[in-house]
Short mmCIF file of C-alpha atoms in Angstrom, two decimals:
data_model
loop_
_atom_site.label_atom_id
_atom_site.label_comp_id
_atom_site.label_asym_id
_atom_site.label_seq_id
_atom_site.Cartn_x
_atom_site.Cartn_y
_atom_site.Cartn_z
CA MET A 1 -19.56 29.02 -17.46
CA PRO A 2 -19.58 26.24 -14.71
CA VAL A 3 -16.33 24.80 -13.37
CA GLU A 4 -15.50 21.26 -14.43
CA VAL A 5 -14.06 19.23 -11.87
CA ILE A 6 -12.09 16.23 -13.32
CA MET A 7 -10.82 12.62 -12.02
CA PRO A 8 -7.22 13.64 -11.43
CA LYS A 9 -3.97 11.28 -13.02
CA LEU A 10 -2.31 9.81 -9.71
CA GLY A 11 0.85 8.40 -11.64
CA MET A 12 1.62 7.45 -15.13
CA ALA A 13 0.53 4.25 -14.76
CA MET A 14 -3.10 4.93 -13.29
CA LYS A 15 -5.76 3.78 -15.70
CA GLU A 16 -8.93 4.23 -13.45
CA GLY A 17 -10.19 6.25 -10.59
CA THR A 18 -13.00 5.82 -8.14
CA VAL A 19 -15.35 8.36 -6.20
CA SER A 20 -15.38 6.49 -3.13
CA GLN A 21 -17.67 9.33 -1.52
CA TRP A 22 -19.51 12.38 -2.21
CA ASN A 23 -18.98 14.91 0.68
CA LYS A 24 -21.36 17.39 -0.62
CA THR A 25 -24.95 16.66 -2.13
CA GLU A 26 -26.55 17.16 -5.54
CA GLY A 27 -27.82 21.11 -5.75
CA GLU A 28 -25.47 21.85 -2.37
CA ALA A 29 -23.61 24.95 -2.41
CA VAL A 30 -19.77 24.73 -1.81
CA LYS A 31 -17.02 27.22 -1.19
CA LYS A 32 -13.64 27.22 -2.79
CA GLY A 33 -11.65 24.74 -0.36
CA ASP A 34 -14.38 22.61 0.69
CA PRO A 35 -13.53 19.04 0.51
CA ILE A 36 -16.20 17.98 -1.88
CA ALA A 37 -15.40 14.23 -3.03
CA SER A 38 -13.04 11.55 -1.76
CA ILE A 39 -11.40 9.48 -4.60
CA SER A 40 -9.08 6.45 -4.62
CA SER A 41 -7.01 4.64 -7.31
CA GLU A 42 -4.96 1.56 -7.16
CA LYS A 43 -2.26 2.88 -4.48
CA ILE A 44 -3.68 6.08 -3.55
CA GLU A 45 -6.96 7.98 -1.58
CA MET A 46 -7.40 11.21 -1.34
CA GLU A 47 -9.76 14.27 -1.06
CA ILE A 48 -10.52 16.74 -4.00
CA GLU A 49 -11.08 20.35 -2.73
CA SER A 50 -13.48 22.61 -4.69
CA PRO A 51 -11.59 24.93 -7.37
CA ALA A 52 -14.32 27.58 -6.95
CA ASP A 53 -17.43 29.07 -5.28
CA GLY A 54 -20.24 27.85 -6.48
CA SER A 55 -24.23 27.75 -5.44
CA VAL A 56 -24.94 24.46 -7.34
CA LEU A 57 -23.01 21.22 -7.30
CA LYS A 58 -23.91 18.76 -10.31
CA ILE A 59 -22.54 15.50 -9.69
CA ASN A 60 -21.46 13.57 -12.81
CA VAL A 61 -19.91 10.09 -11.60
CA PRO A 62 -21.76 8.17 -8.79
CA GLU A 63 -20.06 6.68 -5.69
CA GLY A 64 -18.31 3.58 -6.26
CA LYS A 65 -18.02 4.36 -10.19
CA GLY A 66 -14.44 3.60 -11.57
CA VAL A 67 -13.82 6.40 -14.41
CA PRO A 68 -10.48 7.39 -16.29
CA PRO A 69 -8.42 10.21 -15.46
CA GLY A 70 -9.67 13.48 -17.30
CA THR A 71 -13.22 12.44 -16.82
CA VAL A 72 -15.67 15.42 -15.35
CA ILE A 73 -16.85 14.30 -12.26
CA CYS A 74 -18.65 16.99 -11.27
CA TYR A 75 -19.85 20.78 -12.18
CA ILE A 76 -19.75 23.58 -9.79
CA GLY A 77 -21.59 26.71 -10.98
CA ASN A 78 -24.88 28.92 -10.63
CA PRO A 79 -28.37 28.20 -11.26
CA ASP A 80 -28.71 30.46 -14.06
CA GLU A 81 -25.36 28.38 -15.80
CA GLU A 82 -27.87 25.83 -16.19
CA VAL A 83 -25.19 23.11 -14.86
CA ALA A 84 -27.80 20.42 -15.21
CA ALA A 85 -28.18 20.87 -18.88
CA THR A 86 -24.01 21.07 -19.32
CA ALA A 87 -23.28 17.94 -17.27
CA ALA A 88 -23.44 14.85 -19.64
CA PRO A 89 -23.35 11.75 -17.23
CA VAL A 90 -20.88 9.01 -17.64
CA GLN A 91 -21.74 6.30 -20.45
CA GLU A 92 -23.14 2.89 -19.10
CA GLU A 93 -22.07 -0.23 -20.74
CA LYS A 94 -24.54 -1.06 -23.69
CA GLY A 95 -27.53 -2.21 -22.36
CA GLN A 96 -26.85 -1.55 -18.47
CA LYS A 97 -28.48 1.71 -17.96
CA GLU A 98 -31.86 0.61 -19.36
CA GLU A 99 -31.72 -2.67 -16.92
CA ILE A 100 -30.30 -0.50 -14.04
CA GLN A 101 -33.45 1.85 -14.62
CA ALA A 102 -35.84 -1.02 -14.53
CA ALA A 103 -34.71 -2.68 -11.64
CA HIS A 104 -33.91 0.67 -9.61
CA PRO A 105 -36.65 3.60 -10.20
CA ALA A 106 -34.86 6.81 -10.09
CA PRO A 107 -34.97 8.14 -6.58
CA PRO A 108 -36.40 11.77 -5.53
CA PRO A 109 -34.22 14.44 -6.06
CA LYS A 110 -31.93 15.12 -2.95
CA LYS A 111 -32.83 18.61 -1.28
CA PRO A 112 -30.13 21.54 -1.72
CA GLY A 113 -28.18 21.93 1.57
CA LYS A 114 -28.96 18.72 2.89
CA ALA A 115 -26.40 17.80 5.75
CA ARG A 116 -24.35 14.95 5.13
CA VAL A 117 -22.39 13.00 7.76
CA LYS A 118 -18.85 13.83 7.59
CA ILE A 119 -16.93 10.72 7.75
CA SER A 120 -13.47 9.59 6.36
CA PRO A 121 -14.04 6.88 3.16
CA VAL A 122 -11.99 4.08 5.43
CA ALA A 123 -14.33 4.90 8.47
CA ARG A 124 -17.62 4.80 6.20
CA LYS A 125 -16.31 1.15 4.80
CA MET A 126 -15.92 -0.10 8.38
CA ALA A 127 -19.23 1.14 9.47
CA GLU A 128 -20.88 -0.32 6.37
CA ALA A 129 -19.21 -3.77 6.77
CA SER A 130 -20.33 -3.88 10.26
CA GLY A 131 -23.72 -3.07 10.02
CA ILE A 132 -23.50 0.03 11.96
CA LYS A 133 -25.08 3.57 10.50
CA PRO A 134 -22.39 6.47 10.37
CA GLU A 135 -25.67 8.75 11.80
CA ASP A 136 -25.48 6.59 14.98
CA ILE A 137 -21.48 7.62 15.69
CA ILE A 138 -20.25 10.42 17.12
CA GLY A 139 -17.29 12.02 15.19
CA THR A 140 -14.15 13.11 17.31
CA GLY A 141 -12.27 14.34 14.44
CA PRO A 142 -12.12 17.99 13.40
CA GLY A 143 -15.41 19.42 12.61
CA GLY A 144 -17.11 16.07 14.20
CA ARG A 145 -15.43 14.11 11.33
CA ILE A 146 -15.70 10.54 11.90
CA THR A 147 -12.68 8.69 12.07
CA LYS A 148 -11.50 5.08 11.86
CA GLU A 149 -11.22 4.90 15.96
CA ASP A 150 -14.64 6.33 16.09
CA VAL A 151 -16.10 3.25 14.10
CA GLU A 152 -13.72 0.97 15.90
CA GLN A 153 -15.31 2.47 19.17
CA ALA A 154 -18.94 1.76 17.96
CA ILE A 155 -18.05 -1.49 16.74
CA ALA A 156 -16.60 -2.65 20.26
CA SER A 157 -19.80 -1.06 22.04
CA ALA A 158 -22.28 -2.80 19.56
CA LYS A 159 -20.63 -6.17 20.33
CA GLU A 160 -20.64 -5.82 23.92
CA SER A 161 -24.35 -4.60 23.74
CA ARG A 162 -24.90 -7.82 22.03
CA LYS A 163 -23.31 -9.99 24.25
CA GLN A 164 -25.91 -8.70 26.59
CA ASP A 165 -29.03 -9.18 24.56
CA ILE A 166 -28.43 -12.03 22.41
CA PRO A 167 -29.90 -15.47 23.94
CA VAL A 168 -27.25 -18.32 24.09
CA GLN A 169 -29.14 -20.39 21.47
CA ALA A 170 -29.44 -17.49 18.90
CA LEU A 171 -29.12 -17.98 15.58
CA ALA A 172 -25.86 -17.49 13.96
CA GLU A 173 -25.36 -14.20 12.11
CA GLU A 174 -24.86 -13.63 8.43
CA PRO A 175 -21.50 -13.56 7.36
CA GLN A 176 -19.87 -10.13 5.99
CA ARG A 177 -19.92 -9.90 2.16
CA ILE A 178 -17.62 -6.86 1.08
CA PRO A 179 -17.01 -6.13 -2.65
CA VAL A 180 -13.57 -6.22 -3.57
CA SER A 181 -12.44 -2.88 -4.93
CA GLY A 182 -9.98 -0.28 -4.91
CA MET A 183 -6.32 -1.15 -3.66
CA ARG A 184 -7.49 -4.81 -2.43
CA LYS A 185 -8.65 -5.52 -6.18
CA VAL A 186 -5.41 -4.47 -7.55
CA ILE A 187 -3.47 -6.32 -4.95
CA ALA A 188 -5.78 -9.56 -5.91
CA GLU A 189 -5.15 -9.15 -9.31
CA ARG A 190 -1.22 -8.59 -9.38
CA MET A 191 -0.70 -11.38 -6.70
CA HIS A 192 -2.47 -13.79 -9.05
CA LEU A 193 -0.82 -12.48 -12.24
CA SER A 194 2.51 -13.00 -10.38
CA LEU A 195 1.80 -16.58 -9.68
CA GLN A 196 0.16 -17.47 -12.96
CA SER A 197 2.85 -15.82 -15.17
CA ALA A 198 6.38 -16.48 -13.52
CA ALA A 199 8.03 -19.86 -12.65
CA GLN A 200 8.51 -18.83 -8.81
CA LEU A 201 10.65 -20.79 -6.35
CA THR A 202 11.77 -19.80 -2.71
CA ILE A 203 14.68 -20.96 -1.03
CA THR A 204 15.64 -20.11 2.66
CA MET A 205 18.97 -19.39 4.64
CA LYS A 206 20.08 -18.12 8.13
CA ALA A 207 22.46 -15.35 8.91
CA ASP A 208 24.37 -14.71 11.91
CA VAL A 209 23.51 -11.34 12.87
CA THR A 210 25.12 -11.24 16.55
CA GLU A 211 27.85 -8.89 15.25
CA LEU A 212 25.50 -7.14 13.46
CA LEU A 213 22.92 -6.13 16.39
CA ALA A 214 26.18 -5.31 18.45
CA LEU A 215 27.13 -2.79 15.82
CA GLN A 216 23.53 -1.51 15.85
CA THR A 217 23.69 -1.19 19.66
CA GLN A 218 27.39 0.54 19.20
CA VAL A 219 26.18 3.46 16.75
CA LYS A 220 22.73 3.93 18.03
CA GLU A 221 23.35 7.04 20.04
CA THR A 222 25.93 8.26 17.70
CA ILE A 223 23.37 7.76 14.57
CA ALA A 224 20.48 9.68 16.22
CA LYS A 225 22.56 12.68 17.69
CA ARG A 226 24.25 12.96 14.16
CA TYR A 227 21.76 12.03 11.93
CA GLY A 228 18.45 11.87 14.16
CA SER A 229 17.70 8.66 12.79
CA LYS A 230 18.31 4.73 13.44
CA LEU A 231 19.15 1.89 11.68
CA THR A 232 17.14 -1.07 11.75
CA ILE A 233 17.60 -4.86 10.45
CA THR A 234 15.41 -3.88 7.33
CA ASP A 235 17.89 -1.12 6.33
CA PHE A 236 20.93 -3.14 7.18
CA ALA A 237 19.29 -5.99 4.78
CA ALA A 238 18.48 -3.67 2.17
CA ARG A 239 21.93 -2.29 2.30
CA ALA A 240 23.48 -6.17 1.97
CA ALA A 241 20.85 -7.05 -0.62
CA ILE A 242 22.03 -3.72 -2.75
CA LEU A 243 25.65 -4.96 -2.41
CA ALA A 244 24.84 -8.65 -3.41
CA LEU A 245 23.02 -7.12 -6.24
CA GLU A 246 26.01 -5.51 -7.55
CA ASN A 247 27.85 -8.74 -7.17
CA HIS A 248 25.07 -11.04 -8.76
CA PRO A 249 23.33 -8.68 -11.46
CA GLU A 250 21.53 -11.45 -13.11
CA MET A 251 19.41 -10.93 -10.06
CA ASN A 252 18.47 -7.43 -10.81
CA SER A 253 16.47 -8.49 -13.59
CA ALA A 254 13.21 -8.86 -15.28
CA PHE A 255 11.28 -11.65 -17.92
CA MET A 256 9.70 -9.40 -20.59
CA ASP A 257 8.16 -10.56 -23.67
CA ASN A 258 10.22 -13.94 -23.59
CA THR A 259 13.29 -11.50 -22.94
CA ILE A 260 15.75 -11.28 -20.00
CA VAL A 261 16.35 -7.71 -19.25
CA THR A 262 19.41 -6.89 -16.60
CA TYR A 263 19.19 -3.67 -15.37
CA LEU A 264 22.47 -1.48 -14.59
CA GLU A 265 20.83 0.71 -11.80
CA ILE A 266 19.27 -0.77 -8.69
CA HIS A 267 15.92 0.62 -8.06
CA LEU A 268 14.92 -1.08 -4.67
CA GLY A 269 11.33 -1.72 -3.75
CA ILE A 270 10.11 -1.98 -0.23
CA ALA A 271 7.08 -3.40 0.51
CA THR A 272 5.10 -1.57 3.01
CA ALA A 273 1.66 -2.37 4.94
CA VAL A 274 -0.69 0.68 4.68
CA GLU A 275 -4.17 1.06 6.14
CA LYS A 276 -5.83 -1.04 3.31
CA GLY A 277 -3.34 -3.15 1.76
CA LEU A 278 0.33 -2.94 0.65
CA VAL A 279 2.52 -0.57 -1.46
CA VAL A 280 6.17 -0.88 -2.79
CA PRO A 281 7.89 2.46 -2.30
CA VAL A 282 11.02 2.60 -4.47
CA ILE A 283 14.34 3.61 -3.70
CA ARG A 284 16.05 5.07 -6.83
CA HIS A 285 19.43 4.40 -7.47
CA ALA A 286 20.20 2.73 -4.37
CA GLU A 287 23.51 1.48 -5.22
CA SER A 288 24.85 5.10 -4.84
CA LYS A 289 23.22 5.73 -1.42
CA SER A 290 25.05 4.80 1.88
CA LEU A 291 23.59 3.02 4.65
CA ILE A 292 22.74 6.17 6.39
CA ASP A 293 20.97 7.74 3.40
CA LEU A 294 19.35 4.60 2.46
CA ALA A 295 17.84 4.11 6.22
CA LYS A 296 16.53 7.74 6.19
CA GLU A 297 14.96 7.22 2.68
CA ILE A 298 13.25 4.01 3.51
CA LYS A 299 11.78 5.61 6.56
CA GLU A 300 10.63 8.79 4.80
CA LYS A 301 8.76 7.03 1.94
CA ALA A 302 7.18 4.56 4.04
CA ALA A 303 5.71 7.01 6.22
CA ALA A 304 4.44 9.09 3.19
CA ALA A 305 3.15 5.98 1.94
CA ARG A 306 1.21 4.95 5.09
CA ALA A 307 -0.29 8.97 5.38
CA GLY A 308 -1.29 8.40 1.80
CA LYS A 309 1.07 11.25 0.63
CA LEU A 310 3.48 9.42 -1.28
CA PRO A 311 3.01 9.99 -5.25
CA ALA A 312 2.07 7.06 -7.35
CA ASP A 313 5.46 7.61 -9.66
CA GLU A 314 7.38 6.87 -6.50
CA MET A 315 5.77 3.72 -6.10
CA GLN A 316 6.55 1.85 -9.68
CA GLY A 317 9.82 0.92 -11.53
CA SER A 318 11.90 -1.24 -8.62
CA THR A 319 14.27 -3.70 -9.94
CA PHE A 320 14.37 -5.88 -6.70
CA THR A 321 12.00 -5.65 -3.65
CA ILE A 322 12.25 -6.55 0.05
CA SER A 323 9.43 -7.64 2.28
CA SER A 324 10.04 -7.71 5.84
CA LEU A 325 7.43 -9.49 8.36
CA GLY A 326 10.01 -9.62 11.48
CA ALA A 327 8.14 -7.10 13.36
CA SER A 328 4.88 -9.76 13.29
CA GLY A 329 7.14 -12.34 14.65
CA VAL A 330 7.27 -14.34 11.04
CA GLU A 331 10.49 -16.28 10.52
CA PHE A 332 10.30 -17.94 6.82
CA PHE A 333 7.71 -17.05 4.75
CA THR A 334 6.88 -17.18 0.80
CA PRO A 335 6.92 -13.76 -0.77
CA ILE A 336 5.35 -13.06 -3.87
CA LEU A 337 7.35 -11.58 -6.74
CA ASN A 338 6.27 -7.89 -7.68
CA PRO A 339 5.84 -8.30 -11.46
CA PRO A 340 8.23 -8.25 -13.83
CA GLU A 341 11.11 -8.57 -11.26
CA ALA A 342 13.12 -11.88 -11.15
CA GLY A 343 13.80 -11.76 -7.28
CA ILE A 344 12.03 -10.46 -3.76
CA LEU A 345 13.94 -10.93 -0.40
CA GLY A 346 11.69 -11.68 2.34
CA VAL A 347 13.54 -10.76 5.64
CA GLY A 348 12.06 -12.69 9.03
CA ALA A 349 12.15 -12.29 12.72
CA VAL A 350 15.58 -12.30 14.74
CA SER A 351 15.64 -15.35 17.39
CA ASP A 352 18.41 -16.19 19.86
CA GLU A 353 19.40 -20.15 19.14
CA ALA A 354 22.16 -22.49 20.28
CA VAL A 355 24.75 -22.74 17.79
CA PHE A 356 27.92 -25.06 18.01
CA ILE A 357 31.19 -22.34 17.17
CA GLY A 358 33.50 -25.41 17.15
CA ASP A 359 33.07 -27.64 19.83
CA LYS A 360 31.36 -25.41 22.04
CA ILE A 361 27.58 -24.07 22.29
CA GLU A 362 26.81 -20.28 22.04
CA LYS A 363 23.93 -18.16 22.11
CA ARG A 364 23.71 -16.70 18.80
CA SER A 365 21.49 -14.25 17.10
CA ARG A 366 19.92 -15.51 13.64
CA LEU A 367 18.15 -13.72 10.98
CA PRO A 368 15.88 -15.90 8.35
CA LEU A 369 15.85 -14.92 4.88
CA SER A 370 13.53 -15.96 2.18
CA LEU A 371 14.44 -15.54 -1.42
CA THR A 372 11.80 -15.74 -4.11
CA PHE A 373 13.23 -15.64 -7.86
CA ASP A 374 12.07 -16.25 -11.20
CA HIS A 375 13.11 -19.92 -12.36
CA ARG A 376 12.92 -18.18 -15.85
CA VAL A 377 15.23 -16.05 -15.28
CA LEU A 378 18.15 -17.95 -13.01
CA ASP A 379 18.80 -21.33 -11.59
CA GLY A 380 19.04 -22.46 -8.42
CA ALA A 381 22.73 -22.18 -7.97
CA PRO A 382 23.21 -18.56 -9.00
CA ALA A 383 20.09 -17.52 -6.58
CA ALA A 384 21.64 -19.39 -3.84
CA ALA A 385 25.07 -17.67 -4.52
CA PHE A 386 23.40 -14.24 -4.21
CA LEU A 387 21.45 -15.35 -1.01
CA GLN A 388 24.71 -16.67 0.69
CA THR A 389 26.34 -12.90 -0.83
CA VAL A 390 23.35 -11.38 1.39
CA LYS A 391 24.42 -13.54 4.19
CA GLN A 392 28.06 -12.99 4.14
CA TYR A 393 27.28 -8.81 4.22
CA LEU A 394 25.01 -9.39 7.38
CA GLU A 395 27.51 -11.55 9.32
CA GLU A 396 30.26 -9.21 8.32
CA PRO A 397 28.57 -6.00 9.14
CA VAL A 398 31.43 -3.60 8.87
CA THR A 399 31.75 -4.30 5.20
CA MET A 400 28.29 -2.37 5.10
CA LEU A 401 30.02 0.77 6.29
CA LEU A 402 32.86 1.12 3.95
#
């Protein structure tokens, strides 16, 4: 019997997965372990390897098609196993199949064994968006695979060539039109839903982190030698937020079904930028972790998320989120709630300012903080009290080490 390859379930909340790219063609022979397809869900993109050897590949789900987990996306077998007869195609929506067939006649069958360009899904999308054919790009990755860097180089070369060839009064190029799908689509839907479903208000405050930066410098060498890590402003802000949530549990809440749910544990979400969007790794039971343990887990999960190796289950279930744009030079901003949470803390870039200390002016380092909260759960005064507590911990950093 032919071997079925199914769309895996990449997390408990996954409802649909998409075949981003087939790395093998219809009818092509495959070996066990060959990367046969790239798939993506709302938070993860990964390659599927062939579970068995086979002289015939029968594709059941076309590129760009979203299907529920458990759907057979292809079959692997031999010609005498009648793979094609076994492979029932994914059902089209009512009337859609006939319309597609009428508008687009079936293309001639692909020849078995036809070579395909080896290119990562991200690189393929970049090339398509820029109007560059993957066949025209020289791949520098393993086995000649085209990488993101190869496409960027090709785009730069194409732009330089156009500068030399296009007349000054040439017509403007057509704007790029990129369909919203995958992670970008999920982010768009969640952010829109967040603004529609919550009464969001943002308040701001600055913390004097002069002593904190001095402490950071003082312990830098010791932390590196003993733990092989370092403490960042985000780590200190995360620790301060956790301690403040213990003092103000109403902020560690969610509004669901006309009910305010206040959590006993603190599962801290850390908004992390990845190549195709934004994900939120979760530090579970953050209230039980020391500053060092917290810092190490933040870095480990952020690195795994950027590499696309963090399981979807570890990006769900946060009760409060931190988002930092300090590395980008942003000071104050308006973070959007991560539904159904009642609060999210934005951390900006530290800047040196002239500040009155009594009657004297001193140079002090100040950290912008932006707190967005759900006004259905709590009002401005308790939200301000929470932010003031965060500020206090950051201004008295030794208390975060106790």
